[in-house]
Every structure is written in structure tokens, then in C-alpha cells.
mmCIF file of C-alpha atoms in Angstrom:
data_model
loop_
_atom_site.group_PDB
_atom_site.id
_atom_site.type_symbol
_atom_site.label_atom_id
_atom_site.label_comp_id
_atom_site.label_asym_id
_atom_site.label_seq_id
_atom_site.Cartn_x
_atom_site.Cartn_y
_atom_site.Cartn_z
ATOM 1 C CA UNK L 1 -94.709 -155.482 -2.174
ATOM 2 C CA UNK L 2 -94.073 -152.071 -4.048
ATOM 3 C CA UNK L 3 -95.795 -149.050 -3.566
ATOM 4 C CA UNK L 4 -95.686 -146.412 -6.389
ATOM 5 C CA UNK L 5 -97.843 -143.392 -5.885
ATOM 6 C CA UNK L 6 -100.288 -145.175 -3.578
ATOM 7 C CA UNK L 7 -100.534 -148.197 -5.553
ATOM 8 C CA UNK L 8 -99.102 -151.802 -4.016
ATOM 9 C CA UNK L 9 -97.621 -154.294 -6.792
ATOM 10 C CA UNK L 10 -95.953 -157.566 -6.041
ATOM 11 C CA UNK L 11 -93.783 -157.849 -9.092
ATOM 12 C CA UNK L 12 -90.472 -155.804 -9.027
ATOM 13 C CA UNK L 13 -90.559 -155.491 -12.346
ATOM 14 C CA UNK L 14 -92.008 -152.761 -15.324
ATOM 15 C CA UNK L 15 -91.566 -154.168 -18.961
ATOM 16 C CA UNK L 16 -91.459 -152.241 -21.725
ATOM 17 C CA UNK L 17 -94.074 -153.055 -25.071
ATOM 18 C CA UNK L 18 -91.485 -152.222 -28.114
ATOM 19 C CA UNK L 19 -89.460 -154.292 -30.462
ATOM 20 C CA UNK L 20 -90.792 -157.596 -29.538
ATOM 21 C CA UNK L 21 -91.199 -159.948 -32.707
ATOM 22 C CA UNK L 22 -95.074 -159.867 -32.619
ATOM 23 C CA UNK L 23 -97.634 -158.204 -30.454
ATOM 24 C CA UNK L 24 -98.372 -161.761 -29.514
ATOM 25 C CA UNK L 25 -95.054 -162.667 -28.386
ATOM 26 C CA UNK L 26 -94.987 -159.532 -26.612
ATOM 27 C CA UNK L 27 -98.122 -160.541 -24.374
ATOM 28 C CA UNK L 28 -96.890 -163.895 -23.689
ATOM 29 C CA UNK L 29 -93.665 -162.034 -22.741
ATOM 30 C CA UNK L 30 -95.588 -159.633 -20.292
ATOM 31 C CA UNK L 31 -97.114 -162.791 -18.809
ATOM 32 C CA UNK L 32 -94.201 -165.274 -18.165
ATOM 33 C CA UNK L 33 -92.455 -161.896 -16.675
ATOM 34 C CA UNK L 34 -95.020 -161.264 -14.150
ATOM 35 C CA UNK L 35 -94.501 -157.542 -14.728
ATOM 36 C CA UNK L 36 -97.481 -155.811 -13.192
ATOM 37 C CA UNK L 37 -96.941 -152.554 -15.142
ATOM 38 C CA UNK L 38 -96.110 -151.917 -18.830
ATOM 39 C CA UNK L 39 -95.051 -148.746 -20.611
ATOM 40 C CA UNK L 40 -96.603 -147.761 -23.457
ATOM 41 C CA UNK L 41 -96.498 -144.087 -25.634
ATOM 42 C CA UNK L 42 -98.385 -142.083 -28.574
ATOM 43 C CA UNK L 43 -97.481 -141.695 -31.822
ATOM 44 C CA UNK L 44 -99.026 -140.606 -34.865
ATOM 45 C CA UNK L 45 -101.892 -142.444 -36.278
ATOM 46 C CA UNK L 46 -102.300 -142.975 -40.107
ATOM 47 C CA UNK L 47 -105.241 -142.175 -41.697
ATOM 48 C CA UNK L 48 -107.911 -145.027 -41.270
ATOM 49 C CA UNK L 49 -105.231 -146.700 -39.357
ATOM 50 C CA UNK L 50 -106.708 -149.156 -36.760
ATOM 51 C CA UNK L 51 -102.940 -150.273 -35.393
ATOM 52 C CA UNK L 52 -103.443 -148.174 -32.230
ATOM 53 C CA UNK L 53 -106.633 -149.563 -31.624
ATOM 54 C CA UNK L 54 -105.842 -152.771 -31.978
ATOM 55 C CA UNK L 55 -102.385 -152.745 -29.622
ATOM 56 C CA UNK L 56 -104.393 -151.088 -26.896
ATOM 57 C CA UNK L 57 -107.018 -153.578 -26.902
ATOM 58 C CA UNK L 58 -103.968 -156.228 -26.745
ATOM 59 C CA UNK L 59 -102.702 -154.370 -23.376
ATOM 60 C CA UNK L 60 -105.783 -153.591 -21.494
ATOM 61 C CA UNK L 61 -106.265 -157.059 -22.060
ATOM 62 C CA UNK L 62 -103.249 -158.132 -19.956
ATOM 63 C CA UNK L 63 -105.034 -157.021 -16.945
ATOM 64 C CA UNK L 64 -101.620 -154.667 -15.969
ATOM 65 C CA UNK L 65 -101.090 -151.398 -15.312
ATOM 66 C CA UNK L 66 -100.090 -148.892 -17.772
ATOM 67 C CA UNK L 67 -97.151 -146.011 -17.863
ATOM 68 C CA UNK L 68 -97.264 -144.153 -21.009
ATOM 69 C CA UNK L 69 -94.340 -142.359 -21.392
ATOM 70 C CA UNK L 70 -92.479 -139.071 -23.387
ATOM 71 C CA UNK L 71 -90.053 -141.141 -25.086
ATOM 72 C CA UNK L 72 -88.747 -138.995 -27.965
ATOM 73 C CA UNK L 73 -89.599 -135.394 -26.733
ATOM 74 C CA UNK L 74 -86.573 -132.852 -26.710
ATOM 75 C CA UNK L 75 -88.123 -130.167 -25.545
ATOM 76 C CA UNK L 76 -89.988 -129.405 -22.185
ATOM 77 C CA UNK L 77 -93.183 -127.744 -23.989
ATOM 78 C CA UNK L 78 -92.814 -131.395 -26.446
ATOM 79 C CA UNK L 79 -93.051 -133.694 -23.133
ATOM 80 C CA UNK L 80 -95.480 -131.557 -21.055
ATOM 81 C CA UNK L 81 -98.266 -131.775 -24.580
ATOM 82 C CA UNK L 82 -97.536 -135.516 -25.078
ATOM 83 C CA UNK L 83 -98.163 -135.804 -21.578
ATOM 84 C CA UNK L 84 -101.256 -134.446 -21.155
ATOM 85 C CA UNK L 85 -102.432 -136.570 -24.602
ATOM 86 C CA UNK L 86 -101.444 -139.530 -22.845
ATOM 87 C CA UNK L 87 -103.593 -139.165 -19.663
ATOM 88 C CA UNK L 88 -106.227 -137.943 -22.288
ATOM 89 C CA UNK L 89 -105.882 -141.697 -24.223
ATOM 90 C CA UNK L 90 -104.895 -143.701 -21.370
ATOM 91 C CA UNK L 91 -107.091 -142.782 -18.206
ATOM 92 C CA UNK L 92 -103.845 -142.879 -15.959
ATOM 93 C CA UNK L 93 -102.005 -139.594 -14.204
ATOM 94 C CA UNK L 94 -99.093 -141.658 -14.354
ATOM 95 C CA UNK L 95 -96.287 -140.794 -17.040
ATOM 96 C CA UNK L 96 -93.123 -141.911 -17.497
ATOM 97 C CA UNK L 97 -91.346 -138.594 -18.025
ATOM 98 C CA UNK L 98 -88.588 -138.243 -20.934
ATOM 99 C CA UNK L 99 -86.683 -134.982 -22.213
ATOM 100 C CA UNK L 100 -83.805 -136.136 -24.363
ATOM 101 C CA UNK L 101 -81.003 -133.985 -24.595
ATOM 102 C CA UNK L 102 -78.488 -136.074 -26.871
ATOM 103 C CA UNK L 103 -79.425 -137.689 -29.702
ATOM 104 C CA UNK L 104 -76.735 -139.943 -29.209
ATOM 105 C CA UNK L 105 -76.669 -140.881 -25.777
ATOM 106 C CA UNK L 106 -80.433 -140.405 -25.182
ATOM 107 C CA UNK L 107 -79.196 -138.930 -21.813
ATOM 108 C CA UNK L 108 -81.831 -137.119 -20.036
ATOM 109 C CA UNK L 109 -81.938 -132.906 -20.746
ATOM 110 C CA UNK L 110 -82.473 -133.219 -16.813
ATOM 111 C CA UNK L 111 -82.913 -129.222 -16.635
ATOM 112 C CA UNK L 112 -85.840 -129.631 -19.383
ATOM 113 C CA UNK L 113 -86.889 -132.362 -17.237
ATOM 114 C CA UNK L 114 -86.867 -130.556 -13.806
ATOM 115 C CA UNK L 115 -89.503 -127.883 -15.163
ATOM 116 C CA UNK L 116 -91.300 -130.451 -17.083
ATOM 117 C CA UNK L 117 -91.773 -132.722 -13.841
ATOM 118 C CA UNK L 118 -92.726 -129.301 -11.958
ATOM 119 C CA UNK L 119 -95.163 -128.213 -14.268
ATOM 120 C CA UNK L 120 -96.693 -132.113 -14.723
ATOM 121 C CA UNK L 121 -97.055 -132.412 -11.214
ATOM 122 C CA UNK L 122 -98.854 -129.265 -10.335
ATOM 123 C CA UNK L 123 -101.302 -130.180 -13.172
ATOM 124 C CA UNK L 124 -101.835 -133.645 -11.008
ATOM 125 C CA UNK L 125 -99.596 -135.718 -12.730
ATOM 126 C CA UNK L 126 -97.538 -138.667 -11.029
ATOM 127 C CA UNK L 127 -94.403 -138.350 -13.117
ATOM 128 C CA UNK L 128 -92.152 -141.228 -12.912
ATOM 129 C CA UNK L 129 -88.582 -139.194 -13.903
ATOM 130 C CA UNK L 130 -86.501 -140.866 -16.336
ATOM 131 C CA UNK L 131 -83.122 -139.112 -14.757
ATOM 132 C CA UNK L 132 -79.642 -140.006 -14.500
ATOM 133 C CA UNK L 133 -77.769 -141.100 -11.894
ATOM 134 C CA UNK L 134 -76.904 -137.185 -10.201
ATOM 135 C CA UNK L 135 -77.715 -136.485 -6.639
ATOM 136 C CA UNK L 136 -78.725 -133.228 -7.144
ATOM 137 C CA UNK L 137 -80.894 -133.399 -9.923
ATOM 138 C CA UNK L 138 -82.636 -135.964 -8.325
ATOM 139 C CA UNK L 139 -82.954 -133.313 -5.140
ATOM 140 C CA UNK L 140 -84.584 -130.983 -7.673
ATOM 141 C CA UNK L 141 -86.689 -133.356 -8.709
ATOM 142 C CA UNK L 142 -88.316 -134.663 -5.681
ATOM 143 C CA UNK L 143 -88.476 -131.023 -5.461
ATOM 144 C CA UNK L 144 -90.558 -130.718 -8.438
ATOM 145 C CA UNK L 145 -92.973 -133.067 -7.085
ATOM 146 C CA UNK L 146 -92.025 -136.350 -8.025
ATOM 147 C CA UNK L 147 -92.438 -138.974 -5.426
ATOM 148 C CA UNK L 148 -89.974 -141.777 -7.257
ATOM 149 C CA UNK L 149 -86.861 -141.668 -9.203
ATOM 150 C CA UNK L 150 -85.759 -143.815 -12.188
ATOM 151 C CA UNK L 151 -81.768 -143.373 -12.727
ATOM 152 C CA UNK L 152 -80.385 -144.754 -15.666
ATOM 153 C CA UNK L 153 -77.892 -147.406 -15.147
ATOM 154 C CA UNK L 154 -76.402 -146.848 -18.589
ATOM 155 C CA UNK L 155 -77.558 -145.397 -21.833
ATOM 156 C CA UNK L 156 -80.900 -146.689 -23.288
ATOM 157 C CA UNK L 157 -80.658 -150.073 -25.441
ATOM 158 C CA UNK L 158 -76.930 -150.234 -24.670
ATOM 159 C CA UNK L 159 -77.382 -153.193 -22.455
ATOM 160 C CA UNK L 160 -74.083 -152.357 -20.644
ATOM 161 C CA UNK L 161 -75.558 -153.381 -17.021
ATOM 162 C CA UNK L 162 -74.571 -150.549 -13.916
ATOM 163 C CA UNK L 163 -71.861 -148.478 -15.216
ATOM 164 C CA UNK L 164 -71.560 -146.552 -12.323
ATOM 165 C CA UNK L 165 -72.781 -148.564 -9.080
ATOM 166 C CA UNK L 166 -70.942 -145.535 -6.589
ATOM 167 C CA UNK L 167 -73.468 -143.245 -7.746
ATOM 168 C CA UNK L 168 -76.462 -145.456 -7.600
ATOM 169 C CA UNK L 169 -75.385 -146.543 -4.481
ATOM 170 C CA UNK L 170 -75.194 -142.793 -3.038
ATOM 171 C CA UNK L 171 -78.715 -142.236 -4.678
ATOM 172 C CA UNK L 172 -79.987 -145.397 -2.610
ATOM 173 C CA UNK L 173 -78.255 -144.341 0.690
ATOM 174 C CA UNK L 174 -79.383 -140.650 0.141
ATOM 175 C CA UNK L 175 -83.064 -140.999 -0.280
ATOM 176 C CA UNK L 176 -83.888 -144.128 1.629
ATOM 177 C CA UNK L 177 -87.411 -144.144 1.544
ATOM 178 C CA UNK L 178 -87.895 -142.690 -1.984
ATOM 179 C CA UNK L 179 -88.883 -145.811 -4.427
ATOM 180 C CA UNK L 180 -86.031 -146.087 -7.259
ATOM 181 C CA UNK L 181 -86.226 -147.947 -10.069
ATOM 182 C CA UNK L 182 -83.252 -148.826 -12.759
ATOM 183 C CA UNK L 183 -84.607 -147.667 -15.842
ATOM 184 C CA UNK L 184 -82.476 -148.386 -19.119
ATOM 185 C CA UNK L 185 -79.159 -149.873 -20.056
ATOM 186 C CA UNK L 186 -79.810 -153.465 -18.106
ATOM 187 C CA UNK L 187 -78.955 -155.852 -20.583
ATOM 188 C CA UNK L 188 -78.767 -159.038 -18.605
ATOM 189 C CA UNK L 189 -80.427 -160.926 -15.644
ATOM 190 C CA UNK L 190 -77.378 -160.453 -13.908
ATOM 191 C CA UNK L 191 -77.395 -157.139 -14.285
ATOM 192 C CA UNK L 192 -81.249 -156.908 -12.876
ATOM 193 C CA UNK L 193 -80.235 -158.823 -9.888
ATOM 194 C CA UNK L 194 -76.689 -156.811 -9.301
ATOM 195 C CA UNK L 195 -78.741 -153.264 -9.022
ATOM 196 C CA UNK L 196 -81.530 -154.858 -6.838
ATOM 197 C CA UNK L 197 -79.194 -156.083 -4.820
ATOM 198 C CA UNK L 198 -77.588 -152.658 -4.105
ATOM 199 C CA UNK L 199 -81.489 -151.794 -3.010
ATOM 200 C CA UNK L 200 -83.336 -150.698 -5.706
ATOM 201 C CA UNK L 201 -86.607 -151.170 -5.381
ATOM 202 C CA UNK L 202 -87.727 -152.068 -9.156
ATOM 203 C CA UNK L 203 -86.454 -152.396 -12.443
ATOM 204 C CA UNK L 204 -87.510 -151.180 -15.974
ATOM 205 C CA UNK L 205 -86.441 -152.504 -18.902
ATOM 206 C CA UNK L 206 -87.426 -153.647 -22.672
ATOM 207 C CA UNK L 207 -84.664 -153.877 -25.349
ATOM 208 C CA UNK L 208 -82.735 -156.913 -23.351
ATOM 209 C CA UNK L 209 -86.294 -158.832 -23.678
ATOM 210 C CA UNK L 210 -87.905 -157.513 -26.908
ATOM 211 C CA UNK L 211 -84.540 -158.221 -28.461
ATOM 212 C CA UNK L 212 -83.663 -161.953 -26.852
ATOM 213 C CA UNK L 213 -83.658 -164.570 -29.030
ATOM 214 C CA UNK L 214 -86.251 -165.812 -26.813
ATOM 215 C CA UNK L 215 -88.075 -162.853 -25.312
ATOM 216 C CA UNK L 216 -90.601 -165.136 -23.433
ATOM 217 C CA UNK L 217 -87.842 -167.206 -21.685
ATOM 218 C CA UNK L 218 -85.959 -164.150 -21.456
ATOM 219 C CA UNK L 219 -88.801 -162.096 -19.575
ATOM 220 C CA UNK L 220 -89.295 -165.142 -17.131
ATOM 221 C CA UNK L 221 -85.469 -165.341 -16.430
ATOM 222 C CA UNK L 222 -85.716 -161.491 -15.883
ATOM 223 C CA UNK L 223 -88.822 -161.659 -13.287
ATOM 224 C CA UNK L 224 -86.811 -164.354 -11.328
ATOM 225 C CA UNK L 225 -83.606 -162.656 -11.147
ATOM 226 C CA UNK L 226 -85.250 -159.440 -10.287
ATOM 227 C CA UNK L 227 -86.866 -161.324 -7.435
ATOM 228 C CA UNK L 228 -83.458 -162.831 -6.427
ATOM 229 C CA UNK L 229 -81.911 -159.819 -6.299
ATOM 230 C CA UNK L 230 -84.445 -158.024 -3.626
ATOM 231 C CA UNK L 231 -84.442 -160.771 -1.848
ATOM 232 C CA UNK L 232 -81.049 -160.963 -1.080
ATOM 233 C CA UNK L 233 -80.532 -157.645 -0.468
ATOM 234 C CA UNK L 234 -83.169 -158.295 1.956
ATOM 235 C CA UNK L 235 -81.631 -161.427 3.368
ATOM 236 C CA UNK L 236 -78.358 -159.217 3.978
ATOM 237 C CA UNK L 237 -75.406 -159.696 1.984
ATOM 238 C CA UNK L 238 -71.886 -160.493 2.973
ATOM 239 C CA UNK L 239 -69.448 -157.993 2.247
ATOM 240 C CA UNK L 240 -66.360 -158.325 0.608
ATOM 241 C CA UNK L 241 -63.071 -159.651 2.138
ATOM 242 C CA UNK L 242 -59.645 -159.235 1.173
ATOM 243 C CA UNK L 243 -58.349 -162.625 2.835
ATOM 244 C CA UNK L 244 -59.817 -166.082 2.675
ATOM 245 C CA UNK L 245 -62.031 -166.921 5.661
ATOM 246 C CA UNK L 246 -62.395 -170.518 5.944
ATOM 247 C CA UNK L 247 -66.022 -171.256 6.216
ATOM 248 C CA UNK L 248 -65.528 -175.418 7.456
ATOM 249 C CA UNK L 249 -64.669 -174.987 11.381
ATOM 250 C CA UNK L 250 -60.536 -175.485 12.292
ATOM 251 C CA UNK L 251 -61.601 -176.320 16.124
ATOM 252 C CA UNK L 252 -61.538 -179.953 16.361
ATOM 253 C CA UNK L 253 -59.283 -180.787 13.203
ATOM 254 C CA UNK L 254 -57.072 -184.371 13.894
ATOM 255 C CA UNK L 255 -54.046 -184.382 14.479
ATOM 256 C CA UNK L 256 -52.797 -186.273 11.537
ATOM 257 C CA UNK L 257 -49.427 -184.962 10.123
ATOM 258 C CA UNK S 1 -109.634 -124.940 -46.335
ATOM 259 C CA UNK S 2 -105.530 -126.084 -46.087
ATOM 260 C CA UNK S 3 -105.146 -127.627 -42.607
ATOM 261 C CA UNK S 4 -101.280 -129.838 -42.012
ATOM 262 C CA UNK S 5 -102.160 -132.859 -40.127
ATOM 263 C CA UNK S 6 -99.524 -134.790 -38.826
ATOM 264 C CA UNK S 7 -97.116 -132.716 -41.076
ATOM 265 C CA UNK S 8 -98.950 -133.767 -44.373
ATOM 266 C CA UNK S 9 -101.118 -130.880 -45.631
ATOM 267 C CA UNK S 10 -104.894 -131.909 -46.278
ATOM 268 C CA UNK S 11 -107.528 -129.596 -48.176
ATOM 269 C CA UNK S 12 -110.864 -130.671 -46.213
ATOM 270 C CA UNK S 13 -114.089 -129.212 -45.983
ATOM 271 C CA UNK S 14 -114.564 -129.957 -42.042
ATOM 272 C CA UNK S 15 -114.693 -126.715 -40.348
ATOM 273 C CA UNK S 16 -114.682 -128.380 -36.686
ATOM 274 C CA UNK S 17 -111.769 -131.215 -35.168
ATOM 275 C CA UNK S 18 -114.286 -133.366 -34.305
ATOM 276 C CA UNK S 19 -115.479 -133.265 -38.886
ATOM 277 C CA UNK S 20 -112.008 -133.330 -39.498
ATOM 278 C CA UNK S 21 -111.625 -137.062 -37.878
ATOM 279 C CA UNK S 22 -114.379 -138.326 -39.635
ATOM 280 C CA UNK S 23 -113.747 -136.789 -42.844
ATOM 281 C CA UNK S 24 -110.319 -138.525 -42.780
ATOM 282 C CA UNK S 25 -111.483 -141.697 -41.427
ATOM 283 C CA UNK S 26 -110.132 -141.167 -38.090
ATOM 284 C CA UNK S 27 -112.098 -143.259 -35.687
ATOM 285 C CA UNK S 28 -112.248 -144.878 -32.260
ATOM 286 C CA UNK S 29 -112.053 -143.771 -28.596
ATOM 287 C CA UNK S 30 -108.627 -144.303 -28.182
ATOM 288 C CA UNK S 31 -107.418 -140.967 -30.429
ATOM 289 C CA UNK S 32 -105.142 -138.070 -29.158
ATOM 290 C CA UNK S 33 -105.861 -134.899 -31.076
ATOM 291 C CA UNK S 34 -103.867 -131.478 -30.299
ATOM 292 C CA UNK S 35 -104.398 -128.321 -32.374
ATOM 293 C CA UNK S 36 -101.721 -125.810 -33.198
ATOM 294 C CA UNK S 37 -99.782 -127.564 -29.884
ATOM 295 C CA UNK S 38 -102.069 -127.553 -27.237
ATOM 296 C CA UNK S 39 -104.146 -130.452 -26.367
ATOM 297 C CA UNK S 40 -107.797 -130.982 -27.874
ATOM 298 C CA UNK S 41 -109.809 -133.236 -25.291
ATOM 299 C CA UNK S 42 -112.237 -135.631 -27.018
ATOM 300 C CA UNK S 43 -115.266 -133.969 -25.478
ATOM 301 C CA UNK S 44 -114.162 -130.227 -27.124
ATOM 302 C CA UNK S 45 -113.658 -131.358 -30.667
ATOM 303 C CA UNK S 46 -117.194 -130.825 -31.695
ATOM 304 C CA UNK S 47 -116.831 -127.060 -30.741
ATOM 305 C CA UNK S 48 -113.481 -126.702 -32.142
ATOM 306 C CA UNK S 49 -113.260 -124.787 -35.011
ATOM 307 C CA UNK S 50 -110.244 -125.002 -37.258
ATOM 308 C CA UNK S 51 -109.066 -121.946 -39.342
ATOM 309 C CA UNK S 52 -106.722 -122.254 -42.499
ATOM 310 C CA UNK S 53 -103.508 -123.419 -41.639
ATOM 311 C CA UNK S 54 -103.597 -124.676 -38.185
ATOM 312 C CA UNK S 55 -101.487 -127.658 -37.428
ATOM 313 C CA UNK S 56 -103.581 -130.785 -36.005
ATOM 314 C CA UNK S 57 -101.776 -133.930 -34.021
ATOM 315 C CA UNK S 58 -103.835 -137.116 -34.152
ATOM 316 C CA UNK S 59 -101.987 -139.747 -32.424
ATOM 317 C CA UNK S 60 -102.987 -143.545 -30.985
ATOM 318 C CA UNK S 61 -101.343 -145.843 -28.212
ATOM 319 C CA UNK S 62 -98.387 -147.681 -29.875
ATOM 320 C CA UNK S 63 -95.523 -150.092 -28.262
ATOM 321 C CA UNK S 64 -93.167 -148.024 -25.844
ATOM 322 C CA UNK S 65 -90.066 -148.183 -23.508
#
């Protein structure tokens, strides 16, 4: 089990609701994942526009857990207002906080996003920090109030896997007990399982299923090697070697030569 | 009276949020509004009175990351 902010969850893994083919692929997807929480976000409605309607009936019918997040706001005062509209739509205290500072990289403004977790949290929020992978940002962070971490493991949608393991590794060994999930830049199961298996407690991702040629088989393959991942970090995994070990016993070989 | 709702401008005769939604054909429970960048809550938008120019935000769930 998983606790985040009080609440347990069995499944390891958050999906994300955009780019799937179909909102009906993207349920089944949800399902055959066994992700327990799903982000969603705001945007604009059009005029006489039922679209919103209509996708959030699709989600709260999943029975899961929502996390709408900032996703797009480049500015503190931007994230802080779309928060605040989101607990307003979607009855949860939880947000997945984004400030963007590079339109390029998508990397996190992580001063913006500092003073937008520290303002969020006083006002009751439970921000869920989309960061990178720095120590002491994520110092300032917990700081601010925030009770989890989510480093990237490489730029958004770039499907790259852990570009720099050392540093989640130090974030892991540095805050123990702090829940950290991977979110963005996983692009492959194998990637899910490598960063659980340095310890992370969760994952988050959505491009690498949305975008599968199969995004239900691909959300299924996901959810197990998520799960395979945690447990063998659990289980304990052998280290590294630099010379061959022989694993069949030499005691008791016959003397044949 | 000019009002710029999600960055379109509108000429409406609504003189509160809460006429605003109906007169554009805004409806259902699961709307965001904010006026002039601070958030409207769905409860205030009857006693929210607009004045020419303000900026209004309506915005609805949609798929996210």
C-alpha cells in the first residue's frame, strides 16, 4: 500500500487522461492499468460546449481518484488561480502543482513553484510538486508544505526513461520516508520498473500510454512492471559485481580431466 | 456592456456572472468561472456584478497529464 496525504492506495501507479485515441479507450486504459488515481486539468470551455461535462462524467465514473493539475501555468499567480478553480470544480485539495519555466524543456520554474506550493498549502491545499530532480529545491519544498515529491526523470513526453538515476537515487536516500513519485519522461515499462526499483514509491505517467499503439495493453504492461519493480526493490536486489561469481556450487565437482 | 470572456470580447446585457453564464449558454455544475483573475465560487456569481471591461475565465474539466 501507498499513502499520499492520508489516503492508502494499492496501485503504484497515477495515469494521466490526455492524448488517448478516444475517451473510451482512455477508460478501458485506466482500468486494465489498475491506476487508482488519474490527473485531470481545466481549460476553457466553449460557449454551449458540453465536452467538459461529458469527460467528467466519464472519470467520476471510473470510481478513481482525481489530481487536477497546473499543467501550462508560467507564472506563480497563473498556477495558484487555476488551482484554486480546480478544487472549486473538482471537490479535491489535491493538485498536481506545475510552473513551467521553459517552453522547451517544460522544466519546472522551481522558484515560481516554491512560493506557489507555500502559498497553496497554507490555503489547505495538498500540492503534489511537479519538481526536478535537485536536493535542495526539494528541501524548500517540503519546506513549503508539501508532504510528497514528484522529480522528473526526464523532460515531459520525451520518453527518455531516468536520465539521471545519481540524483534520484540521492533524493530517495535523503528523504526516506517522504513518498516520491517519477513524474514525466518514462517512456517504457522498463523504465517504470528501473526507477521503482531504485525505491520510488509511485509512478506518473501518460504520453508512453496515450501514445502506444495499444494504450490498453500498454497501461496493463505498465501496472505490472510498476508492481515488479517495488517488489523487487522490496525483495532486495543484488548488487553489481565486477567478476563472475559462479552461482552452480564447485564443492563436490568429479574429478574427470 | 463590453465584457472579454475567455479572450473573445462579448457585448451582453447580464449585469451579474451568474446572467452572464446563462446568457451565453454556459451551463452545468461542473464550470470554473474567475473574474478579472481571481476566482468566482459558484455560490457568489449571483451577487457578482460585472462592470465594462472586466475579463471573465469560464473553464470545464478536460483530459490532463
Amino acid at each position: 500500500m501507498i499513502e499520499l496525504y492520508g489516503q492508502k492506495f494499492s496501485s503504484r501507479l497515477l495515469l494521466g487522461t490526455a492524448l488517448y485515441p478516444s475517451p473510451a479507450v482512455m477508460a478501458e486504459a485506466v482500468k486494465a492499468s489498475g491506476a487508482e488515481i488519474v490527473t485531470v486539468s481545466l481549460r476553457r470551455e466553449t460557449s454551449g460546449g458540453k465536452a467538459g461535462g461529458q469527460f467528467w462524467s466519464l472519470v467520476q465514473s471510473l470510481g478513481v481518484r482525481v489530481l487536477p493539475n497546473t499543467a501550462g501555468c508560467h507564472s506563480v499567480r497563473e498556477a495558484v488561480t487555476t488551482a484554486q478553480m480546480a478544487r472549486e470544480v473538482f471537490g479535491t485539495n489535491w493538485i498536481k502543482l506545475e510552473v513551467i519555466g521553459n517552453h522547451d524543456t517544460l522544466q519546472p520554474d522551481v522558484f515560481g513553484l516554491v512560493e506557489a506550493a507555500r502559498i497553496l498549502a497554507s490555503e489547505g491545499f495538498e500540492v503534489f510538486p511537479y519538481t526536478t530532480d535537485d536536493l535542495v529545491v526539494a528541501e524548500r519544498l517540503l519546506e513549503a508544505g508539501c508532504r510528497l515529491l514528484m522529480p522528473w526523470c526526464a523532460p515531459i513526453g520525451s520518453a527518455r526513461g531516468a536520465q539521471n538515476p545519481d540524483a534520484l537515487r540521492s533524493l530517495r536516500g535523503h528523504f526516506p520516508n517522504v513518498p516520491l513519485i517519477v513524474d514525466a519522461g518514462i517512456g517504457r515499462p522498463s523504465h517504470a520498473a528501473a526507477v521503482m526499483e531504485l525505491g520510488y514509491d509511485a509512478v506518473l505517467l501518460n504520453t508512453a500510454v496515450a501514445k502506444a499503439g495499444d494504450p490498453v495493453a500498454m497501461a496493463a504492461a505498465f501496472g505490472k512492471a510498476i508492481e515488479a519493480g517495488w517488489g523487487a526493490h522490496c525483495a532486495g536486489l543484488l548488487e553489481p559485481r565486477d567478476m563472475a561469481v559462479p552461482s552452480t556450487p564447485v564443492i563436490g565437482m568429479a574429478a574427470l580431466s | 456592456m463590453k465584457l472579454i470572456v475567455n479572450s473573445k470580447s462579448h457585448d451582453v446585457a447580464a449585469e451579474t456572472l451568474a446572467a452572464l453564464l446563462t446568457e451565453l449558454d454556459f451551463e452545468g455544475g461542473w464550470l470554473a468561472t474567475a473574474l478579472n483573475g481571481e476566482v468566482v465560487p459558484a455560490k457568489e456569481r449571483d451577487r457578482c456584478r460585472l462592470t465594462e471591461g472586466d475579463r471573465i475565465e469560464i473553464l470545464s474539466p478536460m483530459q490532463g497529464g
